[in-house]
């Protein structure tokens, strides 16, 4: 559906192969037109895009006049959208030529020219996929008669416009149609360059006319400049020698300084090692001091506890001594009481023996009286008549008296026995109290001995704590002493 170039009855050789459009005016989707030798025209109804095809060929060949392309700006070349499709952001047209016979001055059998337009007004030109300038495309096409104004493509109204042209404009039209526009542009470019060169020559002549009166002074200045350059070169040589001498001397100084710096660095490393070792010793000493302080604190606390225990033990010891004295007094009193009770028991025993003897006597007397009473009763019965009633009454009275005496002796004997039993019980209780008092005294003696031993241990612990505190304070050096040692070591080890 695109025109081709026919060369005769057989159609000739087609030089235009294809035209690809995408986003150009009404061609929203990609459209490919392939041209055969027999196709000579594109027909279609109004509004089908026939003129847009011709405009696209003119546009891709580098046309810059938007009036010929029926537009006002670059954005008019891009598809503006429709109800079904959004507008495009870029328009692309690619035309492909068959160059097997070499009618295009380029070493390719197939030449592709592409043009892209963006909505920001930027245009790109590509030749066989490589980005080139518009001038390169125009010169290439102008050599084969496809220039911008060669009238290879004649649009609507161009015939009427050509017939109505003036003589000068018609002559320009014929020259462009004859293909001499490229040479005309080259001639114009050469003339512009010649004019520019002529202006540069005029400027040079003006400068020479301006410098000619000062030629002698310039010669003198040139001579001075030559002399200055020679002196400058000599000075540079002398300075190189001088700097070289000082360079080597400074290199020696630098080497010596490096050696001294290395020595200083080694000494510094040694001092750092000594400092680290001293710091470790200081930390260890501080740890020992802290441990000693903790030990002293524990010993002090222990000493306080021991002191309080010693005071308690002292009070307990004094109480125990007082109790021991009181127990001793109680033991002495109990001994005296036991002795008195024993003496009283012996006295009661004597009285008991006397009471027993008296009771035996009373019983013997009672038996004798009973025997006499019986005798008297027998005699009374036989001789009642002779004696009368007086003697039996007397005997009875005497018997009653003996009985009363015997009962009194028995009561006294019972009282003596009760008193002996009470004395014996008192003696046993006194002996029990004496034994308890003796046991209490023994316990108090033991407690007193334990308290004295504990007090001795507490005193020994306090003495040991004081000795440990004194030794720790003597052995642990102070931080100021350690730093003094470090400074002395640094001064002794520092290189002279």
Short mmCIF file of C-alpha atoms in Angstrom, two decimals:
data_model
loop_
_atom_site.label_atom_id
_atom_site.label_comp_id
_atom_site.label_asym_id
_atom_site.label_seq_id
_atom_site.Cartn_x
_atom_site.Cartn_y
_atom_site.Cartn_z
CA UNK A 1 0.00 0.00 0.00
CA UNK A 2 2.90 2.36 -0.50
CA UNK A 3 4.54 3.76 -3.62
CA UNK A 4 7.58 2.18 -5.15
CA UNK A 5 9.79 3.15 -7.96
CA UNK A 6 8.94 1.25 -11.17
CA UNK A 7 11.51 1.18 -13.94
CA UNK A 8 9.57 -0.35 -16.87
CA UNK A 9 7.06 -2.95 -17.86
CA UNK A 10 8.60 -5.45 -15.45
CA UNK A 11 8.33 -3.05 -12.52
CA UNK A 12 12.05 -2.26 -12.34
CA UNK A 13 14.05 -2.54 -9.17
CA UNK A 14 12.43 -1.42 -5.90
CA UNK A 15 14.63 0.80 -3.77
CA UNK A 16 12.03 1.50 -1.06
CA UNK A 17 11.44 -1.72 0.89
CA UNK A 18 9.36 -0.87 3.93
CA UNK A 19 8.04 1.85 6.23
CA UNK A 20 7.39 1.24 9.96
CA UNK A 21 5.19 3.67 11.92
CA UNK A 22 4.32 3.62 15.62
CA UNK A 23 2.73 6.49 17.52
CA UNK A 24 2.91 8.80 14.50
CA UNK A 25 -0.25 10.93 14.16
CA UNK A 26 -3.13 8.46 13.62
CA UNK A 27 -0.94 5.32 13.74
CA UNK A 28 -1.20 4.48 17.45
CA UNK A 29 -0.20 0.84 16.99
CA UNK A 30 2.78 -0.35 15.04
CA UNK A 31 2.08 -0.38 11.27
CA UNK A 32 4.43 -1.91 8.71
CA UNK A 33 4.19 -0.99 5.01
CA UNK A 34 6.12 -3.30 2.69
CA UNK A 35 6.54 -2.00 -0.88
CA UNK A 36 6.73 -4.23 -3.95
CA UNK A 37 7.79 -3.17 -7.47
CA UNK A 38 4.20 -3.37 -8.77
CA UNK A 39 2.56 -1.05 -6.22
CA UNK A 40 2.41 2.52 -7.47
CA UNK A 41 -0.37 4.15 -5.44
CA UNK A 42 -2.16 4.10 -2.08
CA UNK A 43 -5.90 4.47 -2.29
CA UNK A 44 -8.47 4.76 0.43
CA UNK A 45 -11.36 6.82 1.70
CA UNK A 46 -11.02 10.23 3.22
CA UNK A 47 -9.52 10.18 6.73
CA UNK A 48 -7.86 6.80 6.31
CA UNK A 49 -4.35 8.25 6.74
CA UNK A 50 -3.04 8.39 3.16
CA UNK A 51 -1.59 11.87 3.63
CA UNK A 52 -0.13 10.82 7.00
CA UNK A 53 1.85 8.10 5.18
CA UNK A 54 3.32 10.68 2.81
CA UNK A 55 3.96 13.06 5.73
CA UNK A 56 5.71 10.30 7.67
CA UNK A 57 8.08 9.64 4.75
CA UNK A 58 8.81 13.36 4.47
CA UNK A 59 9.25 13.55 8.30
CA UNK A 60 11.60 10.57 8.58
CA UNK A 61 13.76 11.98 5.73
CA UNK A 62 14.50 15.03 7.93
CA UNK A 63 11.84 17.58 7.07
CA UNK A 64 11.97 20.51 9.54
CA UNK A 65 9.06 22.58 8.25
CA UNK A 66 6.01 21.62 10.27
CA UNK A 67 3.76 23.55 7.88
CA UNK A 68 4.60 21.01 5.15
CA UNK A 69 3.84 18.27 7.67
CA UNK A 70 0.49 19.87 8.51
CA UNK A 71 1.42 20.64 12.07
CA UNK A 72 2.75 23.40 14.33
CA UNK A 73 5.16 21.64 16.69
CA UNK A 74 6.77 18.30 17.44
CA UNK A 75 3.97 17.24 19.76
CA UNK A 76 1.55 17.35 16.79
CA UNK A 77 3.49 14.43 15.23
CA UNK A 78 2.65 12.13 18.20
CA UNK A 79 -0.59 10.23 18.59
CA UNK A 80 -2.85 12.42 20.77
CA UNK A 81 -5.13 9.66 22.04
CA UNK A 82 -8.73 8.64 21.57
CA UNK A 83 -11.68 7.40 23.57
CA UNK A 84 -10.37 3.84 23.54
CA UNK A 85 -6.61 4.47 23.79
CA UNK A 86 -4.41 6.82 25.76
CA UNK A 87 -2.05 9.19 24.04
CA UNK A 88 1.43 8.03 23.11
CA UNK A 89 4.61 9.46 24.63
CA UNK A 90 6.80 8.97 21.55
CA UNK A 91 6.46 8.78 17.76
CA UNK A 92 8.74 6.56 15.69
CA UNK A 93 9.10 6.23 11.92
CA UNK A 94 11.59 3.91 10.21
CA UNK A 95 12.18 3.73 6.44
CA UNK A 96 14.24 0.97 4.82
CA UNK A 97 16.02 1.27 1.45
CA UNK A 98 17.49 -1.47 -0.75
CA UNK A 99 21.10 -0.53 -1.50
CA UNK A 100 22.26 -3.58 -3.42
CA UNK A 101 23.22 -1.45 -6.44
CA UNK A 102 25.00 1.12 -4.24
CA UNK A 103 22.83 4.09 -5.15
CA UNK A 104 23.30 5.34 -1.56
CA UNK A 105 26.92 6.33 -0.76
CA UNK A 106 27.23 3.94 2.18
CA UNK A 107 28.71 0.43 2.44
CA UNK A 108 25.49 -1.38 3.39
CA UNK A 109 23.20 -3.47 1.21
CA UNK A 110 20.23 -2.27 3.27
CA UNK A 111 19.96 1.18 4.81
CA UNK A 112 17.51 2.02 7.60
CA UNK A 113 16.76 5.62 8.57
CA UNK A 114 14.75 6.22 11.77
CA UNK A 115 13.43 9.31 13.51
CA UNK A 116 11.97 9.56 17.01
CA UNK A 117 10.10 12.46 18.56
CA UNK A 118 9.23 13.00 22.24
CA UNK A 119 6.64 15.24 23.82
CA UNK A 120 9.32 17.49 25.30
CA UNK A 121 10.32 18.48 21.71
CA UNK A 122 13.46 16.31 21.49
CA UNK A 123 14.18 14.50 18.18
CA UNK A 124 16.54 11.60 17.56
CA UNK A 125 17.93 10.34 14.24
CA UNK A 126 19.27 6.81 13.74
CA UNK A 127 21.10 5.35 10.76
CA UNK A 128 21.13 1.55 10.75
CA UNK A 129 20.40 1.63 14.50
CA UNK A 130 23.24 4.08 15.32
CA UNK A 131 22.38 7.53 16.61
CA UNK A 132 23.56 10.26 14.20
CA UNK A 133 23.07 13.97 13.55
CA UNK A 134 20.40 15.46 11.29
CA UNK A 135 23.19 16.89 9.15
CA UNK A 136 24.61 13.40 8.54
CA UNK A 137 21.22 12.12 7.41
CA UNK A 138 20.61 15.19 5.19
CA UNK A 139 24.02 14.92 3.47
CA UNK A 140 23.58 11.17 2.87
CA UNK A 141 20.16 11.61 1.32
CA UNK A 142 21.13 14.75 -0.62
CA UNK A 143 23.84 12.83 -2.50
CA UNK A 144 21.24 10.51 -4.00
CA UNK A 145 18.53 13.08 -4.68
CA UNK A 146 16.45 12.57 -1.54
CA UNK A 147 17.29 15.85 0.08
CA UNK A 148 14.97 17.99 2.14
CA UNK A 149 13.80 20.19 -0.74
CA UNK A 150 14.30 17.95 -3.80
CA UNK A 151 10.57 17.61 -4.35
CA UNK A 152 10.78 13.83 -4.46
CA UNK A 153 7.56 13.88 -2.44
CA UNK A 154 4.92 16.27 -3.75
CA UNK A 155 2.07 16.89 -1.34
CA UNK A 156 -1.35 18.42 -1.75
CA UNK A 157 -1.35 21.92 -3.30
CA UNK A 158 2.37 21.83 -4.13
CA UNK A 159 1.73 21.83 -7.94
CA UNK A 160 -0.44 24.96 -7.75
CA UNK A 161 2.14 26.61 -5.50
CA UNK A 162 4.95 25.76 -7.99
CA UNK A 163 3.03 27.25 -10.91
CA UNK A 164 2.36 30.48 -9.04
CA UNK A 165 6.00 31.04 -8.03
CA UNK A 166 8.06 34.01 -9.18
CA UNK A 167 10.97 33.59 -11.58
CA UNK A 168 13.62 33.60 -8.85
CA UNK A 169 11.63 31.19 -6.71
CA UNK A 170 10.90 28.98 -9.74
CA UNK A 171 14.64 28.90 -10.56
CA UNK A 172 15.36 27.80 -6.97
CA UNK A 173 12.68 25.16 -7.34
CA UNK A 174 14.30 23.79 -10.48
CA UNK A 175 17.74 23.84 -8.88
CA UNK A 176 16.44 21.89 -5.88
CA UNK A 177 14.60 19.47 -8.17
CA UNK A 178 17.84 19.01 -10.17
CA UNK A 179 19.66 17.94 -6.97
CA UNK A 180 22.15 20.80 -6.70
CA UNK A 181 20.89 21.86 -3.27
CA UNK A 182 23.63 19.81 -1.59
CA UNK A 183 26.32 21.57 -3.58
CA UNK A 184 24.65 24.92 -2.95
CA UNK A 185 24.69 24.27 0.79
CA UNK A 186 28.32 23.17 0.60
CA UNK A 187 29.13 26.30 -1.38
CA UNK A 188 27.36 28.45 1.19
CA UNK A 189 29.29 26.69 3.95
CA UNK A 190 32.56 27.25 2.08
CA UNK A 191 31.69 30.91 1.55
CA UNK A 192 30.96 31.30 5.25
CA UNK A 193 34.28 29.73 6.07
CA UNK A 194 36.08 31.95 3.54
CA UNK A 195 34.40 34.99 5.01
CA UNK A 196 35.41 33.90 8.48
CA UNK A 197 38.98 33.31 7.28
CA UNK A 198 38.97 36.72 5.55
CA UNK A 199 37.92 38.36 8.79
CA UNK A 200 40.66 36.49 10.63
CA UNK A 201 43.22 37.71 8.02
CA UNK A 202 42.01 41.26 8.43
CA UNK A 203 42.42 40.89 12.15
CA UNK A 204 45.95 39.51 11.66
CA UNK A 205 46.83 42.43 9.35
CA UNK A 206 45.51 44.86 11.92
CA UNK A 207 47.61 43.21 14.62
CA UNK A 208 50.71 43.31 12.36
CA UNK A 209 50.09 46.97 11.57
CA UNK A 210 49.76 47.60 15.26
CA UNK A 211 52.91 45.65 16.17
CA UNK A 212 55.17 46.87 13.31
CA UNK A 213 56.03 50.28 14.98
CA UNK A 214 57.04 48.39 18.11
CA UNK A 215 59.14 45.82 16.34
CA UNK A 216 62.50 47.14 17.66
CA UNK A 217 61.26 47.31 21.18
CA UNK A 218 59.80 43.86 20.72
CA UNK A 219 63.16 42.63 19.40
CA UNK A 220 64.87 44.07 22.46
CA UNK A 221 62.22 42.50 24.64
CA UNK A 222 62.66 39.23 22.76
CA UNK A 223 66.44 39.44 23.31
CA UNK A 224 65.80 40.13 26.98
CA UNK A 225 63.33 37.29 27.04
CA UNK A 226 65.98 35.00 25.50
CA UNK A 227 68.53 36.20 28.04
CA UNK A 228 65.97 35.75 30.77
CA UNK A 229 65.22 32.25 29.54
CA UNK A 230 68.95 31.41 29.48
CA UNK A 231 69.44 32.84 32.98
CA UNK A 232 66.34 31.04 34.11
CA UNK A 233 67.68 27.76 32.71
CA UNK A 234 71.05 28.36 34.37
CA UNK A 235 69.26 29.19 37.59
CA UNK A 236 67.19 26.06 37.26
CA UNK A 237 70.36 23.99 36.76
CA UNK A 238 72.03 25.66 39.76
CA UNK A 239 68.92 25.20 41.82
CA UNK A 240 68.75 21.55 40.81
CA UNK A 241 72.34 21.08 41.92
CA UNK A 242 71.77 23.03 45.11
CA UNK A 243 68.55 21.21 45.85
CA UNK A 244 70.21 17.92 44.95
CA UNK A 245 73.02 18.59 47.42
CA UNK A 246 70.55 19.53 50.13
CA UNK A 247 68.32 16.65 49.11
CA UNK A 248 71.06 14.08 49.65
CA UNK A 249 72.10 15.81 52.86
CA UNK A 250 68.51 15.86 54.07
CA UNK A 251 68.12 12.22 53.03
CA UNK A 252 71.03 11.40 55.31
CA UNK A 253 69.44 13.50 58.05
CA UNK A 254 66.11 11.77 57.42
CA UNK A 255 67.78 8.34 57.58
CA UNK A 256 69.43 9.31 60.86
CA UNK A 257 66.13 10.71 62.10
CA UNK A 258 64.41 7.48 61.09
CA UNK A 259 67.00 5.50 62.99
CA UNK A 260 66.56 7.74 66.03
CA UNK A 261 62.80 7.49 65.61
CA UNK A 262 63.04 3.71 65.50
CA UNK A 263 65.20 3.79 68.63
CA UNK A 264 62.70 6.14 70.25
CA UNK A 265 59.87 3.86 69.15
CA UNK A 266 61.66 0.83 70.60
CA UNK A 267 62.31 2.75 73.81
CA UNK A 268 58.68 3.86 73.84
CA UNK A 269 57.59 0.25 73.35
CA UNK A 270 59.84 -0.78 76.21
CA UNK A 271 58.44 2.02 78.36
CA UNK A 272 54.91 0.98 77.39
CA UNK A 273 55.74 -2.61 78.31
CA UNK A 274 57.25 -1.42 81.58
CA UNK A 275 54.24 0.79 82.15
CA UNK A 276 51.88 -2.11 81.46
CA UNK A 277 53.91 -4.35 83.76
CA UNK A 278 53.95 -1.66 86.44
CA UNK A 279 50.23 -1.08 85.89
CA UNK A 280 49.67 -4.81 86.33
CA UNK A 281 51.78 -4.74 89.49
CA UNK A 282 49.86 -1.67 90.61
CA UNK A 283 46.58 -3.44 89.97
CA UNK A 284 47.84 -6.53 91.75
CA UNK A 285 49.05 -4.36 94.66
CA UNK A 286 45.73 -2.56 94.72
CA UNK A 287 44.00 -5.93 94.72
CA UNK A 288 46.23 -7.04 97.61
CA UNK A 289 45.56 -3.75 99.39
CA UNK A 290 41.84 -4.19 98.84
CA UNK A 291 42.10 -7.78 100.05
CA UNK A 292 44.15 -6.60 103.04
CA UNK A 293 41.61 -3.87 103.72
CA UNK A 294 38.83 -6.42 103.53
CA UNK A 295 40.84 -8.70 105.79
CA UNK A 296 41.52 -5.82 108.15
CA UNK A 297 37.87 -4.90 108.06
CA UNK A 298 36.92 -8.48 108.81
CA UNK A 299 39.58 -8.62 111.53
CA UNK A 300 38.36 -5.30 112.90
CA UNK A 301 34.80 -6.58 112.91
CA UNK A 302 36.01 -9.83 114.42
CA UNK A 303 38.06 -7.84 116.95
CA UNK A 304 34.98 -5.78 117.82
CA UNK A 305 32.97 -8.95 118.17
CA UNK A 306 35.78 -10.51 120.23
CA UNK A 307 35.99 -7.35 122.33
CA UNK A 308 32.26 -7.45 122.95
CA UNK A 309 32.56 -11.15 123.71
CA UNK A 310 35.48 -10.40 126.04
CA UNK A 311 33.41 -7.79 127.83
CA UNK A 312 30.53 -10.25 128.03
CA UNK A 313 32.89 -12.97 129.18
CA UNK A 314 34.40 -10.53 131.70
CA UNK A 315 30.96 -9.71 133.03
CA UNK A 316 30.08 -13.38 133.06
CA UNK A 317 33.43 -14.12 134.72
CA UNK A 318 32.78 -11.52 137.40
CA UNK A 319 29.29 -12.93 137.90
CA UNK A 320 30.74 -16.44 137.96
CA UNK A 321 33.39 -15.37 140.49
CA UNK A 322 30.72 -13.72 142.61
CA UNK A 323 28.57 -16.81 142.33
CA UNK A 324 31.60 -18.98 143.15
CA UNK A 325 32.30 -16.85 146.21
CA UNK A 326 28.65 -17.05 147.19
CA UNK A 327 28.65 -20.80 146.58
CA UNK A 328 31.82 -21.10 148.68
CA UNK A 329 30.14 -19.14 151.45
CA UNK A 330 27.04 -21.32 151.07
CA UNK A 331 29.25 -24.43 151.17
CA UNK A 332 30.97 -23.14 154.30
CA UNK A 333 27.61 -22.29 155.87
CA UNK A 334 26.26 -25.67 154.88
CA UNK A 335 29.34 -27.37 156.30
CA UNK A 336 28.81 -25.50 159.54
CA UNK A 337 25.11 -26.34 159.43
CA UNK A 338 25.89 -29.98 158.66
CA UNK A 339 28.33 -30.05 161.56
CA UNK A 340 25.73 -28.46 163.82
CA UNK A 341 23.09 -30.85 162.58
CA UNK A 342 25.47 -33.74 163.15
CA UNK A 343 26.15 -32.50 166.65
CA UNK A 344 22.45 -32.04 167.24
CA UNK A 345 21.86 -35.54 165.85
CA UNK A 346 24.44 -36.95 168.20
CA UNK A 347 22.84 -35.06 171.12
CA UNK A 348 19.41 -36.33 170.10
CA UNK A 349 20.87 -39.79 169.77
CA UNK A 350 22.19 -39.54 173.37
CA UNK A 351 18.85 -38.27 174.56
CA UNK A 352 17.15 -41.02 172.62
CA UNK A 353 19.41 -43.57 174.25
CA UNK A 354 18.70 -42.03 177.67
CA UNK A 355 14.96 -42.02 176.89
CA UNK A 356 15.18 -45.63 175.81
CA UNK A 357 17.03 -46.52 179.04
CA UNK A 358 14.51 -44.60 181.08
CA UNK A 359 11.68 -46.31 179.19
CA UNK A 360 13.20 -49.69 179.97
CA UNK A 361 13.46 -48.71 183.57
CA UNK A 362 9.88 -47.50 183.53
CA UNK A 363 8.75 -50.71 181.93
CA UNK A 364 10.68 -52.74 184.51
CA UNK A 365 9.12 -50.64 187.26
CA UNK A 366 5.71 -51.11 185.67
CA UNK A 367 6.22 -54.85 185.51
CA UNK A 368 7.34 -54.84 189.10
CA UNK A 369 4.32 -52.76 190.07
CA UNK A 370 2.01 -55.04 188.14
CA UNK A 371 3.56 -58.01 189.89
CA UNK A 372 3.19 -56.29 193.24
CA UNK A 373 -0.41 -55.39 192.40
CA UNK A 374 -1.17 -58.94 191.67
CA UNK A 375 0.47 -60.00 194.86
CA UNK A 376 -1.49 -57.38 196.70
CA UNK A 377 -4.69 -58.54 195.07
CA UNK A 378 -3.98 -62.09 196.12
CA UNK A 379 -3.11 -61.00 199.59
CA UNK A 380 -6.19 -58.88 199.77
CA UNK A 381 -8.48 -61.67 198.99
CA UNK A 382 -6.89 -63.84 201.71
CA UNK A 383 -6.42 -61.24 204.28
CA UNK A 384 -9.18 -58.84 203.64
CA UNK A 385 -10.60 -59.32 206.92
CA UNK A 386 -7.40 -58.66 208.73
CA UNK A 387 -5.97 -55.77 206.83
CA UNK A 388 -9.03 -53.83 206.00
CA UNK A 389 -9.64 -51.99 202.69
CA UNK A 390 -6.77 -49.44 202.89
CA UNK A 391 -3.80 -51.28 201.33
CA UNK A 392 -5.44 -52.33 198.04
CA UNK A 393 -6.44 -48.72 197.36
CA UNK A 394 -2.89 -47.58 197.91
CA UNK A 395 -1.59 -50.26 195.61
CA UNK A 396 -4.08 -49.26 192.98
CA UNK A 397 -3.03 -45.64 193.26
CA UNK A 398 0.59 -46.56 192.99
CA UNK A 399 -0.16 -48.70 189.94
CA UNK A 400 -1.99 -45.84 188.29
CA UNK A 401 0.93 -43.57 189.06
CA UNK A 402 3.33 -46.03 187.51
CA UNK A 403 1.08 -46.31 184.50
CA UNK A 404 0.98 -42.55 184.12
CA UNK A 405 4.77 -42.43 184.42
CA UNK A 406 5.07 -45.25 181.85
CA UNK A 407 2.74 -43.36 179.46
CA UNK A 408 4.81 -40.19 179.97
CA UNK A 409 7.98 -42.13 179.34
CA UNK A 410 6.41 -43.60 176.19
CA UNK A 411 5.34 -40.12 175.05
CA UNK A 412 8.77 -38.75 175.74
CA UNK A 413 10.26 -41.73 173.91
CA UNK A 414 7.96 -41.06 170.95
CA UNK A 415 8.89 -37.38 171.00
CA UNK A 416 12.57 -38.29 171.12
CA UNK A 417 12.08 -40.65 168.21
CA UNK A 418 10.21 -37.94 166.24
CA UNK A 419 12.94 -35.40 167.05
CA UNK A 420 15.62 -37.92 165.98
CA UNK A 421 13.76 -38.63 162.75
CA UNK A 422 13.39 -34.85 162.09
CA UNK A 423 17.08 -34.36 162.90
CA UNK A 424 17.94 -37.21 160.55
CA UNK A 425 15.81 -35.70 157.79
CA UNK A 426 17.36 -32.27 158.36
CA UNK A 427 20.79 -33.87 158.18
CA UNK A 428 19.96 -35.62 154.90
CA UNK A 429 18.54 -32.40 153.44
CA UNK A 430 21.65 -30.53 154.56
CA UNK A 431 23.80 -33.23 152.97
CA UNK A 432 21.79 -32.94 149.72
CA UNK A 433 22.17 -29.16 149.70
CA UNK A 434 25.83 -29.58 150.41
CA UNK A 435 26.23 -32.00 147.46
CA UNK A 436 24.24 -29.64 145.15
CA UNK A 437 26.31 -26.69 146.30
CA UNK A 438 29.48 -28.67 145.64
CA UNK A 439 28.26 -29.59 142.14
CA UNK A 440 27.33 -25.96 141.48
CA UNK A 441 30.77 -24.88 142.66
CA UNK A 442 32.39 -27.39 140.28
CA UNK A 443 30.28 -26.12 137.38
CA UNK A 444 31.11 -22.53 138.23
CA UNK A 445 34.82 -23.46 138.35
CA UNK A 446 34.53 -25.07 134.90
CA UNK A 447 32.67 -22.06 133.45
CA UNK A 448 35.24 -19.77 135.01
CA UNK A 449 38.07 -21.79 133.39
CA UNK A 450 36.29 -21.72 129.99
CA UNK A 451 35.69 -17.97 130.27
CA UNK A 452 39.33 -17.37 131.13
CA UNK A 453 40.42 -19.54 128.13
CA UNK A 454 38.02 -17.69 125.78
CA UNK A 455 39.30 -14.33 127.04
CA UNK A 456 42.86 -15.48 126.38
CA UNK A 457 41.92 -16.57 122.81
CA UNK A 458 40.21 -13.22 122.17
CA UNK A 459 43.28 -11.33 123.36
CA UNK A 460 45.53 -13.49 121.16
CA UNK A 461 43.24 -12.88 118.10
CA UNK A 462 43.26 -9.13 118.72
CA UNK A 463 47.05 -9.15 118.96
CA UNK A 464 47.26 -11.19 115.70
CA UNK A 465 44.88 -8.77 113.92
CA UNK A 466 46.95 -5.78 114.99
CA UNK A 467 50.12 -7.53 113.82
CA UNK A 468 48.49 -8.38 110.42
CA UNK A 469 47.32 -4.78 109.98
CA UNK A 470 50.78 -3.49 110.76
CA UNK A 471 52.44 -5.96 108.35
CA UNK A 472 49.92 -5.16 105.56
CA UNK A 473 50.47 -1.43 105.96
CA UNK A 474 54.25 -2.02 105.88
CA UNK A 475 54.21 -4.39 102.83
CA UNK A 476 51.67 -2.58 100.53
CA UNK A 477 53.28 0.49 98.90
CA UNK A 478 51.17 3.55 98.37
CA UNK A 479 50.02 4.63 94.84
CA UNK A 480 52.29 7.66 95.00
CA UNK A 481 55.25 5.35 95.69
CA UNK A 482 54.29 3.18 92.69
CA UNK A 483 54.00 6.20 90.36
CA UNK A 484 57.35 7.43 91.68
CA UNK A 485 58.85 4.07 90.77
CA UNK A 486 57.28 4.26 87.28
CA UNK A 487 58.68 7.75 86.69
CA UNK A 488 62.10 6.69 87.93
CA UNK A 489 62.04 3.67 85.59
CA UNK A 490 60.98 5.88 82.67
CA UNK A 491 63.78 8.34 83.33
CA UNK A 492 66.33 5.56 83.69
CA UNK A 493 65.20 3.80 80.48
CA UNK A 494 64.75 6.95 78.32
CA UNK A 495 67.42 7.21 75.52
CA UNK A 496 69.93 9.95 75.97
#
